[in-house]
């Protein structure tokens, strides 16, 4: 999964109508703007540390960062921008969207400074391991393609994800700050196979076309909380994305945008519904924040 995703992201821009999938930031500026407002508010309530930086993990095309930074600057917060991104193709798109950003391969390479961080649909792309009756499930080369070596009740873990969360939480605990995490997943760990492949126009057989389709797994937020606490940071409750964006004022933002661009009213309204309605992204996606004990919880997640 690690090798497939590394190749997949390194060799294409997978987003949008011509790609394999579309994320929240790509179909509405409201998503990044509300996250930017949330981070700026958190920074103000933390006492406006002048050296605070903006960090994004796996920023895709950089659209969310550009939308968030526009709002943060209006609020008087103009941070240095640090991206953790391994794909050279996506780094190029990010450079066009956010001039002046600095890139890192690893979370541990980030400078020591107070951090306002975003990870949208990042943790789901990190590799998982699956176990059946305590034995790891592996992929073999079989006649006609790839095949799993065993079936049965599956228990998933993600040491890579736990490690990433632990690195973020350690940085926050040491330097102060808050990290917004938005992803699909479940509040409690439970047995089950959540690994999925996306290849336009939708879900695809998992082992087809290795490296040519997006592989993701649902995030076990109980494991995220465990890793965050173990590293000395706090974690807020998990809030469904739709509810969180409503608390952050998406209705007011949609109204203001529609007033400024009456010809786009339908598009703005449908984007708001796609982000918030429980049968669209509103309930499957969840938001939470990890923050240092001396920083406030970001708005809407307290
Ligand atoms: N946040 C963006 C993109 C999500 S896709 C959005 O919401 O649209 C996952 C992103 O994480 C891509 O930018 C991908 O290149 C990056 N990525 C995946 N695995 C990574 C890893 N191990 N280290 C750093 N970046 C990674």
Coordinates of N, CA and C in Angstrom, one line a residue, residues 54 56 80-85 91 94 98-104 110-111:
X54 N 2.2 27.9 9.5 CA 1.1 27.1 9.0 C 1.7 25.9 8.4
X56 N 0.8 22.1 6.4 CA -0.2 21.2 5.9 C 0.4 19.9 5.5
X80 N 4.6 31.8 8.1 CA 5.4 31.1 7.1 C 4.7 29.8 6.8
X81 N 4.8 29.2 5.6 CA 4.0 28.0 5.2 C 5.0 26.9 5.0
X82 N 4.7 25.8 5.6 CA 5.5 24.5 5.5 C 4.6 23.4 5.1
X83 N 5.0 22.7 4.0 CA 4.2 21.6 3.5 C 5.0 20.3 3.7
X84 N 4.3 19.3 4.2 CA 4.9 17.9 4.2 C 4.3 17.2 3.0
X85 N 5.1 16.9 2.0 CA 4.6 16.3 0.7 C 5.7 15.6 0.0
X91 N 3.9 18.8 -5.5 CA 4.7 20.0 -5.0 C 4.7 21.1 -6.0
X94 N 1.4 22.8 -5.8 CA 1.4 23.6 -4.5 C 2.2 24.9 -4.6
X98 N 0.6 28.4 -3.7 CA 1.1 29.1 -2.5 C 2.6 29.4 -2.7
X99 N 2.8 30.6 -3.4 CA 4.2 31.0 -3.6 C 4.9 31.2 -2.2
X100 N 6.2 30.8 -2.1 CA 6.9 31.0 -0.8 C 6.8 29.8 0.1
X101 N 6.1 28.8 -0.2 CA 6.0 27.7 0.7 C 7.3 26.9 0.8
X102 N 7.6 26.2 1.9 CA 8.8 25.4 2.1 C 8.3 24.0 2.2
X103 N 9.0 23.0 1.6 CA 8.6 21.6 1.6 C 9.5 20.7 2.5
X104 N 8.9 19.7 3.0 CA 9.6 18.7 3.8 C 9.1 17.3 3.4
X110 N 10.1 19.4 10.3 CA 9.5 20.7 10.5 C 10.3 21.5 11.5
X111 N 10.3 22.8 11.3 CA 11.1 23.6 12.3 C 10.4 23.7 13.6

